[in-house]
Amino acid sequence: MKWQEKGWLRTYLATRHHYVLHQEFERLRSLKSSTASFDQLIYELMQPTGLLYGYPAQMPYSYKALLKSLKVDQLQPQSKWKIILLESLLNSALTTNRYHKLTKEVDFADAISEIGYRIGEYYTAIYPNILPHTKNGFFSRNRKNGIDLSEKTIEARTQYTAPQVEFWSAIVHSALSFIDVFCFHPWMQSYHDVQKREKVVEAHIRLRMLMLYVLATAAWSNKLLEKEEKVFLQYYLSMAQLPEEQQKQGEQLISKRVSMDKIKWGQAKSPVLKRYLLELATMIILSDKVLTESEQSFLDQLRTKLNVPEKEAQHSILAVESFVVEHWQNISYLHQNKDVEAMMTYLLEKLRSYFSEQLPQLQLYVEHNPGLRDLLHRSQIETISTDERKKIRQGLLDALQTTPAYQSSVVPRSLLTYSVIMDLTPDELLISHQSQES
């Protein structure tokens, strides 16, 4: 399909209906049942895609037939961004109570179509000036043309218009996309209640302002606002499309450094939102790969203000660093950075400590997987085959995925080869299995 031509959204939804993805919906429902809150679920669905960190690295579903039909491997970044943003919005809505009891494939397809119509309505409510007015008034919002409105608004929210530095523009789009997806769930949940929908719109404005505060304080963290950082903040302000009063506040934020004490941190009530704000600030500071003392101090202060436990903050930062290392070859703004190898070495040292810290959880996983346990034991006393090494590596990667930092995050698989992951694995994990066998 041609992603740059009018009608791509209608074609995409029709293609999606053809593959139905009913099993994907069942997976969503299962995840919702086992997750403490909808925002935690949204985070778990979005984090591996890369949308949170400014790069569309991975599609949010695992259906190879659909991905092959879309020729995903040949898509440009903006087209990938369209799919990931769209699918994230669909997932956000599908996890509302409105669709929880769907059982038939035809009902699931209808739900996808309905959400497709509502996306345009949502965006025009959140960003009243997202599309230009026509001589007949604002772009038609009737149900017949609803899908066209959704297409135009998604185009508007994924269009890079003035990025002098790709990294900064990507961060702007990822930050705003997260808020869009985060708020779409309650907006769909309260679709038939005008007052509740208006509260969602107001909450969206507050979150856009809070995000600007965090971005601005992160940019100022080394006590100097670089030219490109100023351009980045101005770009965020233009893309955020804030009301007049908040727009003026935003301009003041850019012109001079703001104390963290003046920020209303109570607005960040969700643990997931707190985690994302911390990770976003970390991503910005990691952009030059040189963490100064003042920047580290800023991250510590931010963690305190957000009331994020120190261990949880360490896990969040580890997740960000792992994402960067896993995808650096596909992220153009990292191509010319000469410190990537040093960052990999640094990450491996952190992972060594993390493996030791998570030894009880890793042991628990291995104990519940006798095949992996036996292979680990054999690997210490005899030469094993290449296939067996692959099984051990995959088993340990799966075990790592059950630990706090990676339960909803990208594991740096390309970095963790068999020899590397075995070197990182604590001796106690291997010795315990040898003793059990003897």
XYZ file of C-alpha atoms in Angstrom:
438
model
C 0.000 0.000 0.000
C 1.056 3.611 -0.621
C 1.413 5.402 2.694
C 1.844 8.871 1.214
C -1.383 8.819 -0.790
C -4.845 9.824 0.367
C -6.884 6.871 1.633
C -4.017 4.957 3.258
C -5.864 4.679 6.595
C -8.955 3.164 4.998
C -6.746 0.678 3.145
C -4.774 -0.146 6.283
C -7.882 -0.838 8.360
C -9.291 -3.009 5.563
C -6.013 -4.944 5.466
C -6.071 -5.286 9.218
C -9.647 -6.599 9.040
C -8.528 -9.177 6.500
C -6.065 -10.578 9.026
C -8.558 -9.806 11.814
C -5.956 -10.067 14.596
C -8.596 -11.450 16.930
C -5.862 -13.325 18.757
C -4.091 -10.012 19.294
C -7.221 -8.667 20.965
C -7.355 -11.730 23.206
C -3.734 -11.052 24.131
C -4.658 -7.464 25.018
C -7.538 -8.643 27.161
C -5.295 -11.144 28.926
C -2.666 -8.465 29.541
C -5.317 -6.123 30.916
C -6.503 -8.777 33.353
C -2.979 -9.342 34.675
C -1.902 -5.681 34.795
C -2.543 -3.413 37.750
C -3.696 -0.413 35.697
C -4.459 0.649 32.136
C -1.521 3.071 32.043
C 0.904 0.289 32.987
C -0.574 -1.781 30.159
C -0.206 1.114 27.718
C 3.427 1.493 28.742
C 4.103 -2.222 28.273
C 2.592 -2.073 24.791
C 4.387 1.114 23.729
C 7.887 0.796 25.204
C 9.213 -1.955 22.912
C 7.970 -0.103 19.797
C 10.409 2.761 20.280
C 7.700 5.402 20.055
C 8.442 6.465 23.632
C 12.050 7.320 22.835
C 11.736 9.015 19.475
C 12.384 6.168 17.060
C 9.877 3.720 15.533
C 11.965 0.588 15.971
C 9.447 -2.239 16.134
C 5.848 -2.860 15.137
C 3.479 -3.390 18.094
C 2.225 -6.791 16.976
C 3.788 -10.099 16.029
C 1.716 -11.235 13.050
C 4.277 -12.023 10.363
C 1.686 -12.380 7.597
C 0.353 -8.864 8.163
C 3.828 -7.369 8.489
C 4.868 -9.089 5.266
C 1.812 -7.821 3.394
C 2.599 -4.268 4.554
C 6.274 -4.654 3.533
C 7.241 -3.141 6.867
C 10.961 -3.685 6.311
C 10.806 -1.267 3.358
C 8.908 1.530 5.091
C 10.304 4.991 5.733
C 10.465 6.151 9.391
C 7.421 8.427 9.032
C 5.311 5.568 7.666
C 6.426 3.347 10.542
C 5.545 6.167 12.908
C 2.028 6.328 11.441
C 1.485 2.624 12.067
C 2.915 2.668 15.579
C 0.944 5.755 16.627
C -2.237 4.348 15.086
C -1.787 0.922 16.668
C -0.958 2.476 20.037
C -4.183 4.502 19.873
C -6.133 1.382 18.867
C -4.641 -0.581 21.770
C -5.367 2.270 24.175
C -9.038 2.256 23.155
C -9.427 -1.527 22.911
C -8.435 -1.887 26.563
C -11.400 0.221 27.730
C -14.395 -1.489 29.329
C -16.414 -0.583 26.235
C -14.772 -3.398 24.268
C -13.913 -5.807 27.055
C -16.691 -8.307 26.348
C -16.234 -8.654 22.593
C -16.057 -12.289 21.529
C -16.831 -12.502 17.802
C -14.317 -11.631 15.115
C -16.873 -9.477 13.304
C -17.444 -7.465 16.507
C -13.717 -6.985 16.887
C -13.478 -5.719 13.305
C -16.349 -3.301 13.960
C -14.575 -2.050 17.088
C -11.446 -1.313 15.053
C -13.537 0.643 12.535
C -15.307 2.614 15.265
C -12.040 3.583 16.921
C -10.679 4.575 13.528
C -13.536 7.071 13.204
C -13.088 8.420 16.738
C -9.378 9.202 16.400
C -10.092 12.259 14.261
C -12.713 13.537 16.708
C -10.267 13.070 19.567
C -7.451 14.959 17.895
C -9.636 17.891 16.878
C -10.858 18.132 20.483
C -7.312 18.031 21.867
C -5.739 20.238 19.186
C -8.479 22.572 17.838
C -6.087 24.034 15.251
C -4.635 20.742 14.086
C -6.167 21.213 10.615
C -6.782 24.408 8.637
C -10.301 25.765 8.265
C -11.969 25.627 4.861
C -14.457 27.999 3.267
C -17.196 25.640 4.433
C -15.890 25.713 7.989
C -13.787 23.098 9.682
C -13.090 19.852 7.849
C -16.246 17.744 7.739
C -16.728 15.704 10.918
C -19.701 13.580 9.922
C -19.384 9.836 10.349
C -19.133 9.234 6.617
C -15.983 11.317 6.419
C -14.741 10.425 9.905
C -12.042 8.084 8.647
C -10.695 10.824 6.373
C -10.547 13.208 9.329
C -8.640 10.596 11.339
C -6.195 10.141 8.481
C -5.548 13.870 8.197
C -5.006 14.295 11.929
C -2.600 11.342 12.120
C -0.719 12.818 9.167
C -0.513 16.133 11.009
C 0.798 14.535 14.212
C 3.483 12.460 12.459
C 4.744 15.102 10.035
C 8.235 16.389 10.791
C 8.145 20.063 9.820
C 11.237 21.822 11.164
C 13.782 19.465 12.693
C 17.315 20.836 12.313
C 18.502 17.950 14.478
C 16.568 14.688 14.067
C 17.064 13.606 17.668
C 15.294 16.630 19.119
C 12.369 16.517 16.698
C 11.939 12.804 17.395
C 11.859 13.463 21.142
C 9.164 16.117 20.637
C 6.961 13.756 18.651
C 7.486 10.859 21.052
C 6.653 12.994 24.109
C 3.428 14.326 22.599
C 2.480 10.933 21.145
C 2.782 9.377 24.594
C 0.385 11.961 26.035
C -2.005 11.430 23.114
C -2.113 7.668 23.650
C -2.194 8.030 27.438
C -5.290 10.284 27.319
C -7.106 8.484 24.488
C -8.079 5.661 26.849
C -10.113 7.828 29.297
C -11.476 9.855 26.371
C -12.901 6.703 24.750
C -13.994 5.389 28.141
C -16.145 8.499 28.676
C -17.076 9.096 25.037
C -20.806 9.634 25.711
C -20.215 11.984 28.675
C -19.406 15.499 27.426
C -18.229 16.788 30.812
C -15.853 13.876 31.355
C -14.477 14.271 27.844
C -13.808 17.939 28.565
C -11.899 16.943 31.705
C -9.713 14.689 29.559
C -8.978 17.638 27.255
C -8.004 19.767 30.277
C -5.813 16.966 31.631
C -4.099 16.727 28.239
C -3.225 20.452 28.398
C -1.789 20.072 31.902
C 0.322 17.110 30.814
C 1.662 19.014 27.804
C 2.741 21.805 30.142
C 4.271 19.384 32.648
C 6.186 17.712 29.822
C 7.519 21.107 28.732
C 8.685 21.816 32.295
C 10.579 18.522 32.378
C 12.100 19.001 28.919
C 13.132 22.571 29.722
C 14.684 21.729 33.089
C 16.525 18.779 31.499
C 17.866 21.035 28.735
C 18.988 23.560 31.370
C 20.469 20.841 33.637
C 24.081 21.736 32.766
C 23.228 25.417 33.476
C 23.574 26.345 29.813
C 20.905 26.240 27.107
C 22.561 25.361 23.806
C 21.272 26.860 20.562
C 19.937 23.531 19.299
C 18.224 22.908 22.646
C 16.452 26.251 22.378
C 15.295 25.351 18.867
C 14.090 22.004 20.233
C 12.027 23.630 23.004
C 10.534 26.131 20.571
C 9.645 23.245 18.267
C 7.921 21.451 21.138
C 5.960 24.591 21.938
C 4.774 24.908 18.336
C 3.792 21.227 18.123
C 2.064 21.276 21.536
C -0.463 23.883 20.298
C -1.160 25.117 23.826
C -3.912 27.639 24.670
C -2.800 31.289 24.774
C -2.158 31.479 28.534
C -0.071 28.285 28.613
C 1.708 29.377 25.424
C 2.996 32.497 27.205
C 4.115 30.420 30.184
C 5.956 28.127 27.799
C 7.797 31.016 26.171
C 8.969 32.164 29.604
C 10.250 28.649 30.358
C 12.444 28.763 27.282
C 13.829 32.235 27.948
C 15.153 31.548 31.439
C 15.973 28.649 33.752
C 13.113 27.542 36.008
C 13.596 26.081 39.464
C 12.260 22.549 39.891
C 10.632 23.748 43.113
C 8.188 25.860 41.081
C 6.831 22.900 39.129
C 3.542 21.355 40.279
C 4.756 17.767 40.480
C 1.477 16.640 42.022
C 0.038 16.574 38.491
C 2.104 13.461 37.816
C 0.027 11.002 39.834
C 0.392 7.924 37.669
C 3.470 5.758 38.429
C 3.780 5.122 34.691
C 3.742 8.837 33.887
C 6.424 9.420 36.517
C 8.539 6.663 35.028
C 8.173 8.030 31.527
C 9.086 11.582 32.567
C 12.241 10.263 34.218
C 13.115 8.119 31.194
C 12.481 10.992 28.790
C 14.800 13.272 30.757
C 17.394 10.486 30.792
C 17.095 10.064 27.023
C 17.718 13.786 26.488
C 20.743 13.834 28.758
C 22.140 10.669 27.146
C 22.009 12.346 23.727
C 25.612 13.553 24.070
C 26.691 10.384 25.923
C 28.591 12.475 28.482
C 26.834 12.578 31.840
C 28.127 15.587 33.764
C 27.961 16.000 37.517
C 25.255 18.656 37.208
C 23.196 16.392 34.921
C 23.445 13.487 37.351
C 22.394 15.848 40.120
C 19.420 16.914 38.010
C 18.294 13.312 37.490
C 18.578 12.663 41.222
C 16.486 15.754 41.968
C 13.926 14.791 39.338
C 13.609 11.313 40.824
C 13.032 12.857 44.245
C 10.447 15.340 42.960
C 8.575 12.563 41.147
C 8.804 10.390 44.264
C 10.233 7.485 42.271
C 12.073 4.904 44.442
C 15.814 4.852 43.766
C 15.851 1.202 42.676
C 12.955 1.749 40.278
C 14.742 4.789 38.841
C 17.859 2.696 38.260
C 15.756 0.134 36.414
C 14.188 2.850 34.241
C 17.564 4.267 33.287
C 18.817 0.750 32.515
C 15.801 0.267 30.230
C 16.574 3.480 28.325
C 20.251 2.622 27.936
C 19.353 -0.878 26.739
C 16.975 0.516 24.130
C 19.631 2.896 22.802
C 22.282 0.171 22.584
C 19.878 -2.326 20.982
C 18.788 0.067 18.229
C 21.711 2.454 17.739
C 22.465 1.163 14.209
C 18.939 2.046 13.087
C 18.841 5.446 14.770
C 20.507 7.953 12.475
C 21.307 10.505 15.160
C 23.574 7.910 16.813
C 25.460 6.928 13.650
C 28.211 9.515 14.001
C 28.620 9.170 17.739
C 31.993 7.698 18.599
C 31.046 6.826 22.161
C 28.590 4.030 21.312
C 31.190 1.320 21.943
C 32.066 2.897 25.281
C 28.366 3.023 26.106
C 28.057 -0.704 25.334
C 30.944 -1.463 27.683
C 29.360 0.718 30.345
C 26.008 -1.053 29.904
C 27.623 -4.483 30.213
C 29.143 -3.516 33.546
C 25.751 -2.335 34.774
C 24.186 -5.569 33.534
C 26.761 -7.621 35.432
C 25.665 -5.964 38.666
C 22.016 -6.252 37.651
C 22.327 -10.013 37.012
C 23.759 -10.459 40.509
C 21.030 -8.294 42.019
C 18.331 -10.324 40.267
C 19.870 -13.738 41.037
C 16.846 -14.952 43.093
C 14.442 -14.107 40.251
C 16.700 -15.736 37.661
C 17.020 -18.857 39.821
C 13.253 -19.022 40.194
C 12.792 -18.863 36.420
C 15.390 -21.567 35.787
C 13.887 -23.828 38.463
C 10.553 -23.686 36.644
C 12.222 -24.570 33.335
C 13.903 -27.984 33.772
C 15.123 -28.058 30.167
C 17.084 -24.853 30.636
C 18.319 -26.006 34.033
C 19.697 -29.235 32.573
C 21.353 -27.437 29.655
C 23.039 -24.986 32.007
C 24.414 -27.889 34.038
C 25.679 -29.735 30.949
C 27.324 -26.578 29.590
C 29.618 -26.584 32.637
C 30.816 -30.186 32.317
C 30.862 -30.943 28.585
C 30.908 -29.372 25.141
C 27.391 -28.641 23.935
C 26.103 -28.134 20.392
C 25.402 -24.825 18.661
C 21.652 -25.446 18.882
C 21.929 -26.077 22.612
C 23.865 -22.852 23.044
C 21.082 -21.015 21.225
C 18.526 -22.562 23.573
C 20.526 -21.502 26.638
C 20.907 -17.954 25.316
C 17.192 -17.690 24.551
C 16.312 -19.165 27.926
C 18.481 -16.664 29.796
C 17.087 -13.787 27.715
C 13.582 -14.941 28.620
C 14.623 -15.145 32.264
C 15.997 -11.600 32.074
C 12.672 -10.468 30.632
C 10.961 -11.453 33.905
C 13.077 -9.067 35.995
C 11.836 -5.555 36.969
C 13.865 -3.491 34.487
C 12.802 -5.582 31.490
C 9.282 -6.791 32.218
C 7.927 -4.119 29.870
C 11.122 -3.042 28.131
C 13.498 -3.955 25.341
C 16.227 -6.447 26.228
C 19.533 -5.627 24.422
C 19.524 -8.959 22.590
C 22.093 -8.043 19.944
C 24.588 -7.201 22.680
C 23.914 -10.348 24.700
C 25.485 -13.106 22.623
C 25.856 -16.580 24.130
C 29.383 -15.959 25.392
C 28.474 -12.508 26.767
C 25.332 -13.607 28.588
C 27.110 -16.639 30.046
C 29.898 -14.363 31.256
C 27.336 -12.084 32.926
C 25.430 -14.951 34.539
C 26.412 -15.283 38.225
C 28.364 -18.421 39.110
C 25.800 -19.165 41.816
C 23.169 -19.742 39.140
C 25.315 -22.422 37.506
C 26.797 -23.914 40.674
C 23.380 -24.404 42.263
C 22.306 -26.595 39.373
C 25.514 -28.600 39.380
C 25.071 -29.373 43.069
C 21.482 -30.446 42.541
C 22.529 -32.926 39.877
C 25.348 -34.482 41.928
